[in-house]
Tab-separated table of C-alpha atoms and ligand atoms in Angstrom:
chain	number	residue	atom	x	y	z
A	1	UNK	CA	-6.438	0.517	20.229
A	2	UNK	CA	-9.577	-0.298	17.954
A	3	UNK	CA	-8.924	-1.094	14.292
A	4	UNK	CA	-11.427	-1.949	11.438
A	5	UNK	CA	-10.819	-6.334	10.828
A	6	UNK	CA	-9.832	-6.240	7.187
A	7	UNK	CA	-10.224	-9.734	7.330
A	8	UNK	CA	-13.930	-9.551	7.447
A	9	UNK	CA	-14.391	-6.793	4.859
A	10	UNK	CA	-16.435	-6.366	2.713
A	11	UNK	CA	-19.052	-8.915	4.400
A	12	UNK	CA	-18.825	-8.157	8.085
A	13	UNK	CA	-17.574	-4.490	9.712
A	14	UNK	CA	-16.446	-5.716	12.901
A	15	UNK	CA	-13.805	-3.571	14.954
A	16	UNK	CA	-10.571	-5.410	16.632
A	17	UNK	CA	-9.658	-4.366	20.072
A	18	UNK	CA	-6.147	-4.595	20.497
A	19	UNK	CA	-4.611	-4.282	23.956
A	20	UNK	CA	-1.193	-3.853	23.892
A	21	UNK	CA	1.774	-4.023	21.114
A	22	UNK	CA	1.546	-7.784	21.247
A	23	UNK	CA	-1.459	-8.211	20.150
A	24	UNK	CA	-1.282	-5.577	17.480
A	25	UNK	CA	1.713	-7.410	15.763
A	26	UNK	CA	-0.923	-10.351	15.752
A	27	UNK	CA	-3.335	-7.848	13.973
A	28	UNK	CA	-0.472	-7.297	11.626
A	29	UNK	CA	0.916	-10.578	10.946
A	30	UNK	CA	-2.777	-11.622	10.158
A	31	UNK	CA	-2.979	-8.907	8.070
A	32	UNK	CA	-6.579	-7.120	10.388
A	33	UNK	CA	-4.501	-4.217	9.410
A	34	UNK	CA	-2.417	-4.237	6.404
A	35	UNK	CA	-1.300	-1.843	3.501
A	36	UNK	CA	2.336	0.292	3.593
A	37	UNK	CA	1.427	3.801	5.009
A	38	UNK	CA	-1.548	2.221	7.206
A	39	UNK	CA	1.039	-0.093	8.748
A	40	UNK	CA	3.325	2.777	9.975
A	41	UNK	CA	-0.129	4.290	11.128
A	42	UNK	CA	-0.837	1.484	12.975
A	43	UNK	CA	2.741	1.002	14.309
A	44	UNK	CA	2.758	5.138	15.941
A	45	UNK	CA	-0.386	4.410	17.849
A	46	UNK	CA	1.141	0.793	18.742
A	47	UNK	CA	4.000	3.022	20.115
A	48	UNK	CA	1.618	5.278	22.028
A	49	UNK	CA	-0.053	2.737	23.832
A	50	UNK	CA	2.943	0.780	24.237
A	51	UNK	CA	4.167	4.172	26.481
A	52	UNK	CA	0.747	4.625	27.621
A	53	UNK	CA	0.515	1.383	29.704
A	54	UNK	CA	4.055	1.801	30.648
A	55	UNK	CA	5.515	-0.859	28.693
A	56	UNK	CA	9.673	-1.118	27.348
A	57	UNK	CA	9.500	1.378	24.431
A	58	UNK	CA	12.449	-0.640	22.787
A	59	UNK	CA	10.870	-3.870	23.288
A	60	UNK	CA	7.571	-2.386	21.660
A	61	UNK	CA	9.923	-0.943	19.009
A	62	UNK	CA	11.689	-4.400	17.907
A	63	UNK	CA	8.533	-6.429	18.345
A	64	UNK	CA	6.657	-4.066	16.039
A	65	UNK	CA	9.197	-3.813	13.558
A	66	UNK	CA	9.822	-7.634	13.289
A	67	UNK	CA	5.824	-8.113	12.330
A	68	UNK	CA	6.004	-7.523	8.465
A	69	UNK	CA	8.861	-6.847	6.896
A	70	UNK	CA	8.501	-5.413	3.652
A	71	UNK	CA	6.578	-2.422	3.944
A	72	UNK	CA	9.145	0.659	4.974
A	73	UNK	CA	6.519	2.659	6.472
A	74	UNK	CA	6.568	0.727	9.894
A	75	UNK	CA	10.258	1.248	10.391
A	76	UNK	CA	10.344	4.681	9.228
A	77	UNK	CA	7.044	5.535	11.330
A	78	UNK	CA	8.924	3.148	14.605
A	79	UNK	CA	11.240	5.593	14.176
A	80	UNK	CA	9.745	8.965	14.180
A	81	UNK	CA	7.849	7.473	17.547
A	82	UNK	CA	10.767	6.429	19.315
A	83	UNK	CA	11.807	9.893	20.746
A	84	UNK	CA	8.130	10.608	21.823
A	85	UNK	CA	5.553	7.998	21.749
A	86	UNK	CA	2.965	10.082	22.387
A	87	UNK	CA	-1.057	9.736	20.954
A	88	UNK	CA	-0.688	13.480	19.802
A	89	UNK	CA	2.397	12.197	18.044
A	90	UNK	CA	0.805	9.541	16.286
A	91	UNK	CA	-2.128	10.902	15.299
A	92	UNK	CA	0.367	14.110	13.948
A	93	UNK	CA	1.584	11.286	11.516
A	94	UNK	CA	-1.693	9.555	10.910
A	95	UNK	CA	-3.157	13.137	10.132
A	96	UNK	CA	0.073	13.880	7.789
A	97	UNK	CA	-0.088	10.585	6.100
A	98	UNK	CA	-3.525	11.122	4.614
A	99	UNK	CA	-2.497	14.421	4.056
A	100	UNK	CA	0.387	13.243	1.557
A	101	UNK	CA	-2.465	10.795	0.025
A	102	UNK	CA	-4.365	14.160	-1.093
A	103	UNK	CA	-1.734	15.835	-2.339
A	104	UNK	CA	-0.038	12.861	-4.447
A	105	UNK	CA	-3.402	11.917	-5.794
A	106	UNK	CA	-3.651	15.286	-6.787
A	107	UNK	CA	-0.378	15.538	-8.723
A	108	UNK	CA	-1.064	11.673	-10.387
A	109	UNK	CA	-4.373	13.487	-12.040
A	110	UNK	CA	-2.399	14.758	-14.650
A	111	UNK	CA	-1.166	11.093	-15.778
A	112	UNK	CA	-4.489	9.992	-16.422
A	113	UNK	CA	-5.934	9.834	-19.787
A	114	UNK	CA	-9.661	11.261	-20.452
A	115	UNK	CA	-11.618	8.349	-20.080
A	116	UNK	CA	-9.383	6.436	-18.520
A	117	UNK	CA	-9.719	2.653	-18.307
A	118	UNK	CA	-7.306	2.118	-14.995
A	119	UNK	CA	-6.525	-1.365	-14.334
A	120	UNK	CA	-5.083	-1.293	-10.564
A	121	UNK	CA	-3.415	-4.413	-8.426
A	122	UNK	CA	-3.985	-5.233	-4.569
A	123	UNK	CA	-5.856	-2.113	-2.332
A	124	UNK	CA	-3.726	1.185	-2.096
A	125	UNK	CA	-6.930	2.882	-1.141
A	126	UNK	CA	-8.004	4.955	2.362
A	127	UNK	CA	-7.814	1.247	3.861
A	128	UNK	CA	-4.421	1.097	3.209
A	129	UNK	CA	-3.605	4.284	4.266
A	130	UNK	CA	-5.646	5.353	7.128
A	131	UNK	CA	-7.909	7.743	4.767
A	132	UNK	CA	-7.859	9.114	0.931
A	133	UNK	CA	-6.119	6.152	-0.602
A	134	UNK	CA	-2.994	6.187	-2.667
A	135	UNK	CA	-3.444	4.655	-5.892
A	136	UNK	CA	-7.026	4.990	-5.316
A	137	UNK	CA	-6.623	8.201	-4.354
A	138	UNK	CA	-5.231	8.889	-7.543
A	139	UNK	CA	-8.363	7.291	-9.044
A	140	UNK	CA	-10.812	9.098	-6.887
A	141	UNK	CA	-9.372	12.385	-7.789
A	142	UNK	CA	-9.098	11.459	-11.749
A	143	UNK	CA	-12.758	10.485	-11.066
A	144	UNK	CA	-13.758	13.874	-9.786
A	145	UNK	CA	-12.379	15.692	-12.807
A	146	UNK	CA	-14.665	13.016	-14.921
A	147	UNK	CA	-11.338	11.445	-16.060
A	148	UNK	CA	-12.441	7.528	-15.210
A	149	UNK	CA	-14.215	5.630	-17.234
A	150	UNK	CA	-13.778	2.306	-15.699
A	151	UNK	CA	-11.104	0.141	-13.214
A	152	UNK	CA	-9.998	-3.131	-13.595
A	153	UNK	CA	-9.351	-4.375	-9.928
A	154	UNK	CA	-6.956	-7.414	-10.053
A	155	UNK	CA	-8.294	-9.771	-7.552
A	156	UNK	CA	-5.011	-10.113	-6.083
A	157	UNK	CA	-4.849	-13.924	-5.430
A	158	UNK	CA	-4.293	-15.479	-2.434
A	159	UNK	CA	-5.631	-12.841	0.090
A	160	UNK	CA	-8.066	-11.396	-2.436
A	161	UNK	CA	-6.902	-7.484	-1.134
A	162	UNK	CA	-8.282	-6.099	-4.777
A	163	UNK	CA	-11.826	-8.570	-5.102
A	164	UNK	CA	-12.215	-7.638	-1.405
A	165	UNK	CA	-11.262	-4.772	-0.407
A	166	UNK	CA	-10.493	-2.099	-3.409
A	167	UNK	CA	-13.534	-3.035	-5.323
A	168	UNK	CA	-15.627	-2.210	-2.373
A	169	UNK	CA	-13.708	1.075	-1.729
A	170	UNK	CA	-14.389	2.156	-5.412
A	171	UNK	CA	-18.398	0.851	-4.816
A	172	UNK	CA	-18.540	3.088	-2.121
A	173	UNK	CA	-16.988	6.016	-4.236
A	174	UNK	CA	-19.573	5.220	-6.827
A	175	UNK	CA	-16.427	4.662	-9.451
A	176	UNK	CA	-17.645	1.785	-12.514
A	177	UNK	CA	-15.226	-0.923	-11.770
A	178	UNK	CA	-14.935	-4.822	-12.484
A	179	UNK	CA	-13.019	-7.289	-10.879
A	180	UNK	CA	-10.580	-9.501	-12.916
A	181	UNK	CA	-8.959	-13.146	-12.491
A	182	UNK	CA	-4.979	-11.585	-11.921
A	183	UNK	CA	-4.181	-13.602	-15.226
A	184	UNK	CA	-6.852	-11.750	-16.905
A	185	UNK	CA	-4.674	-8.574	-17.421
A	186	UNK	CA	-2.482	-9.547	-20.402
A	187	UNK	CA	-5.746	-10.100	-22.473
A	188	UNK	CA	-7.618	-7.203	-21.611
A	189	UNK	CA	-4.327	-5.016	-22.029
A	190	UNK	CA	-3.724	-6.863	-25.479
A	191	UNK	CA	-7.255	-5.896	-26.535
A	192	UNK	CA	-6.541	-2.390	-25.835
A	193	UNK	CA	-8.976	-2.251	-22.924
A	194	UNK	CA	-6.337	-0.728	-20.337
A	195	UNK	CA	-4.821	2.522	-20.474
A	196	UNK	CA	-2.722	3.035	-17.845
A	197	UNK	CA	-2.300	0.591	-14.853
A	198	UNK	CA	-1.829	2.614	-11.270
A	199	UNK	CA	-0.530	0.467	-7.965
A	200	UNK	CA	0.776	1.610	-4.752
A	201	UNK	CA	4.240	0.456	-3.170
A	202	UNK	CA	5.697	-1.125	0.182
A	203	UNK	CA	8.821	0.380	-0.207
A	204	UNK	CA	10.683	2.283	-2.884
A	205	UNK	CA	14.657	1.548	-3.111
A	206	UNK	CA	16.955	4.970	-3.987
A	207	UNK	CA	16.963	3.781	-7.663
A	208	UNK	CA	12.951	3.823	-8.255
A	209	UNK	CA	12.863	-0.341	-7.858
A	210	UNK	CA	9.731	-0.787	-5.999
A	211	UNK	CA	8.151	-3.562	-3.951
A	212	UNK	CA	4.674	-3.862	-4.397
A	213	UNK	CA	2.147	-6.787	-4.113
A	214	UNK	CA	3.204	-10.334	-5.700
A	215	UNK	CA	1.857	-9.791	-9.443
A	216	UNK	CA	2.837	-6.046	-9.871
A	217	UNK	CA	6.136	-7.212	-11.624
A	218	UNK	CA	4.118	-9.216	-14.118
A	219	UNK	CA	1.361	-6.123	-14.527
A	220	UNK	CA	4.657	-3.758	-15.310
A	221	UNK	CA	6.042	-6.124	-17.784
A	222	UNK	CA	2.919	-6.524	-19.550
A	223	UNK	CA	2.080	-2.914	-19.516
A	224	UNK	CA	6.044	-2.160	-21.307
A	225	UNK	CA	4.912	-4.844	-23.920
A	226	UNK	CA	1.639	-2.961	-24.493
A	227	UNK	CA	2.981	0.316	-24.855
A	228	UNK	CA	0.881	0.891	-21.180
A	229	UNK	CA	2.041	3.906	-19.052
A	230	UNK	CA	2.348	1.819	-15.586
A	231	UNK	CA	2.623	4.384	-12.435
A	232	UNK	CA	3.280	4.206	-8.811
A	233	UNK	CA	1.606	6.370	-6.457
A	234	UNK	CA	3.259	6.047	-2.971
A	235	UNK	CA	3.855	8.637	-0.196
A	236	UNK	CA	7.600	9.628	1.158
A	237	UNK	CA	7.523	7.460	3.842
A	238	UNK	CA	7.377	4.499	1.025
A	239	UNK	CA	11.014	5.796	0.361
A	240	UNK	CA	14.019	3.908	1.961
A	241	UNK	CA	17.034	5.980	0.597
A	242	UNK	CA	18.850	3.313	2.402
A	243	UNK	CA	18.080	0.620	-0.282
A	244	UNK	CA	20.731	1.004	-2.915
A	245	UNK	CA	18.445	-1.047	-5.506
A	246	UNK	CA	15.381	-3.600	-4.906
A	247	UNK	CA	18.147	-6.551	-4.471
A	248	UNK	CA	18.360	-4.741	-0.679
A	249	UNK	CA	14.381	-4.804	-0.300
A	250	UNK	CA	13.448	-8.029	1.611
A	251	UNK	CA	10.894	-9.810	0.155
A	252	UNK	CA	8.169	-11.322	2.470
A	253	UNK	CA	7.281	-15.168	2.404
A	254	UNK	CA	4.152	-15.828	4.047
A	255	UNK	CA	2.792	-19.675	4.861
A	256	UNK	CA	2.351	-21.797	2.102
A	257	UNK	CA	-1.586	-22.651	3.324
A	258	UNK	CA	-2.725	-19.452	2.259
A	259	UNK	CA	-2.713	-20.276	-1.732
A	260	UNK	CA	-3.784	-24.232	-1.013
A	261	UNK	CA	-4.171	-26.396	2.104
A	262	UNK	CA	-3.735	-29.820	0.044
A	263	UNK	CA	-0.229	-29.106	-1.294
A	264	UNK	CA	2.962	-27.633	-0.858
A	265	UNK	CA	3.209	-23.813	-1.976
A	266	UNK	CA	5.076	-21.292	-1.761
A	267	UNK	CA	4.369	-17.633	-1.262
A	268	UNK	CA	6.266	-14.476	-2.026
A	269	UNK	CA	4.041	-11.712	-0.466
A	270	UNK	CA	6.018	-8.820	-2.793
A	271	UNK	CA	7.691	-8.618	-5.818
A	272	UNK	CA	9.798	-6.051	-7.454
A	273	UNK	CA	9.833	-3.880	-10.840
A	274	UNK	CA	12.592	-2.703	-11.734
A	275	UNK	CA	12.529	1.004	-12.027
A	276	UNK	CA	13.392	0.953	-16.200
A	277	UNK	CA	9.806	-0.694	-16.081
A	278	UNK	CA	8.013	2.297	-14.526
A	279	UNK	CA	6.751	5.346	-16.295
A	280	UNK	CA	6.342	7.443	-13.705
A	281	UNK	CA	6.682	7.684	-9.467
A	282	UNK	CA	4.179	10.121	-7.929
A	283	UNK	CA	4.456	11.438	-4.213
A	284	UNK	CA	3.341	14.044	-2.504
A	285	UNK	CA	6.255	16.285	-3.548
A	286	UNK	CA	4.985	15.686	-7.450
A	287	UNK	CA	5.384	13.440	-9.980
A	288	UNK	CA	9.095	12.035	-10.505
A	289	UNK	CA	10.709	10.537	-13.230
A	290	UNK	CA	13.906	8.398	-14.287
A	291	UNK	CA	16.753	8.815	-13.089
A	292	UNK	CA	15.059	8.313	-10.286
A	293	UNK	CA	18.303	8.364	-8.450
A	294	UNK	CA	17.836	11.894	-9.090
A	295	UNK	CA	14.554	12.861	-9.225
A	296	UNK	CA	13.052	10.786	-6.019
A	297	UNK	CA	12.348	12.934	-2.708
A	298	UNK	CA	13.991	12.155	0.557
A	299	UNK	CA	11.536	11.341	3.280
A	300	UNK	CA	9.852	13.812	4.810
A	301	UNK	CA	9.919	14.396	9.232
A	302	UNK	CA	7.103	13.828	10.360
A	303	UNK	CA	5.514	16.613	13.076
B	1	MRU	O1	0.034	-7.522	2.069
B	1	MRU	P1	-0.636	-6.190	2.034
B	1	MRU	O2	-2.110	-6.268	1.848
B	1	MRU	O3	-0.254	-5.332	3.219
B	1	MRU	O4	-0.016	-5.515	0.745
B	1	MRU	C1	-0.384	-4.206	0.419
B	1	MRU	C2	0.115	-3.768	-0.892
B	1	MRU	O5	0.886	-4.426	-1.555
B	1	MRU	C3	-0.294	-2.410	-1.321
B	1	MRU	O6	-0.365	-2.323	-2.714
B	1	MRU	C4	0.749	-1.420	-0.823
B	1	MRU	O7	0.936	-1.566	0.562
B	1	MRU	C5	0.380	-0.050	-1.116
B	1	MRU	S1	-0.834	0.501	0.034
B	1	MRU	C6	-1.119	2.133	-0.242
């Protein structure tokens, strides 16, 4: 299995060659590969090749699901593989999930202001998804319909996902966009320089709470005391009807040496916002709205 190093973006494009299931959960925990839907990508053909080689499907299964455990995608997409861990099957889903990116993006348009100054948190673009992009999706298609005037990308401290990753997808879409210091939102939002902040989600409880990248709390919060419509854009397979309320999401904690080597830290991967904090949920079935209890989708079968 070859996967683009999202470690080394946006200096270096330099492909990882991953073997078998073990050292894809490597890949994972490292975070080569990383972002909700593109984990559950990455998980199906981790399946396939698990079956391919001839390895202990349920063995691939819990070692794979153990690797990050936030993002709702890998279970859900474990799951859908389990019965036939084929490479047809998993690139079915990888095919489908970009599929739902088009079609979400497509339905957020209509939340986007004309000349829209976005401000956007971590990378929920086609490297998070395995193509189109989520959030960034959302952007791209606003963009097209010359709705964009500019995006804030949050750096997204420690791992730098937004400085590294989403500014460089929206350079290569040719969309204006600046990269800000995380704690540079409140001011720019309090000088009326954001209009709408757009993120994408690890995994969406029943209620609408949603787990997104440590700092997407704060952004919602902010955006509420700004009068800011603040809008997730995540597929169905971000979903987990299973989760009552974000108090059943678990939260990753990743080492401590990844925000300083010199002193203790400690570091919450996710956070949560509360779905009273959230204007709006957009999936590929449209946009929903509180109650979300109500309004949100169940998710979809895969083919
Ligand atoms: O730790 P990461 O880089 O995997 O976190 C990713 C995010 O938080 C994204 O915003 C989320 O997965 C949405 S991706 C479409």
């Amino acid at each position: 299995m070859v996967i683009l190093d999202q470690r080394r973006l946006p200096g270096e494009m330099v492909e990882l060659r991953c073997h078998n299931a073990a050292e894809l959960t490597d890949a994972i925990r490292q975070l080569a590969v990383r972002g909700a839907p593109l984990l559950g990508v990455a998980a199906a053909y981790g399946m396939a090749l698990a079956a391919a080689r001839g390895d202990d499907i349920g063995e691939t299964y819990d070692l794979l699901a153990a690797s990050r455990p936030t993002a709702v995608n890998l279970r859900w997409a474990l799951d859908e593989m389990r019965p036939d861990p084929t490479r047809e099957r998993a690139r079915g889903m990888h095919d489908d999930e970009v599929e739902r990116c088009r079609r979400m993006s497509a339905h957020a348009v209509v939340l986007v202001p004309p000349d829209a100054r976005i401000l956007t948190h971590c990378n929920a673009g086609g490297l998070a998804t395995g193509g189109y992009g989520s959030a960034v999706g959302a952007m791209r298609a606003a963009w097209e319909q010359g709705r964009v005037a500019h995006v804030w990308v949050d750096e997204t401290r420690p791992l730098l996902q937004g400085s590294r990753l989403t500014a460089f997808e929206l350079e290569v879409l040719g969309i204006p966009c600046s990269v800000i210091v995380d704690g540079a939102a409140a001011s720019l939002m309090g000088a009326g320089e954001v209009d709408i902040v757009i993120t994408g989600a690890d995994r969406i409880a029943a209620n609408g709470d949603t787990a997104n990248k440590i700092g997407t709390y704060g952004l919602s919060v902010l955006a509420r005391h700004h009068g800011i419509p603040f809008v997730i854009v995540a597929p169905t397979s971000t979903i987990d009807s299973g989760a009552a309320d974000g108090a059943s999401i678990p939260i990753e904690e990743r080492d401590g040496m990844e925000v300083t080597t010199r002193f203790a830290a400690r570091n919450p991967a996710f956070d949560v916002t509360p779905a009273d904090l959230i204007t709006a949920i957009v999936t590929e079935e449209g946009v929903h709205r509180a109650p979300y209890l109500a309004s949100l989708p169940v998710p979809v079968r895969s083919r």
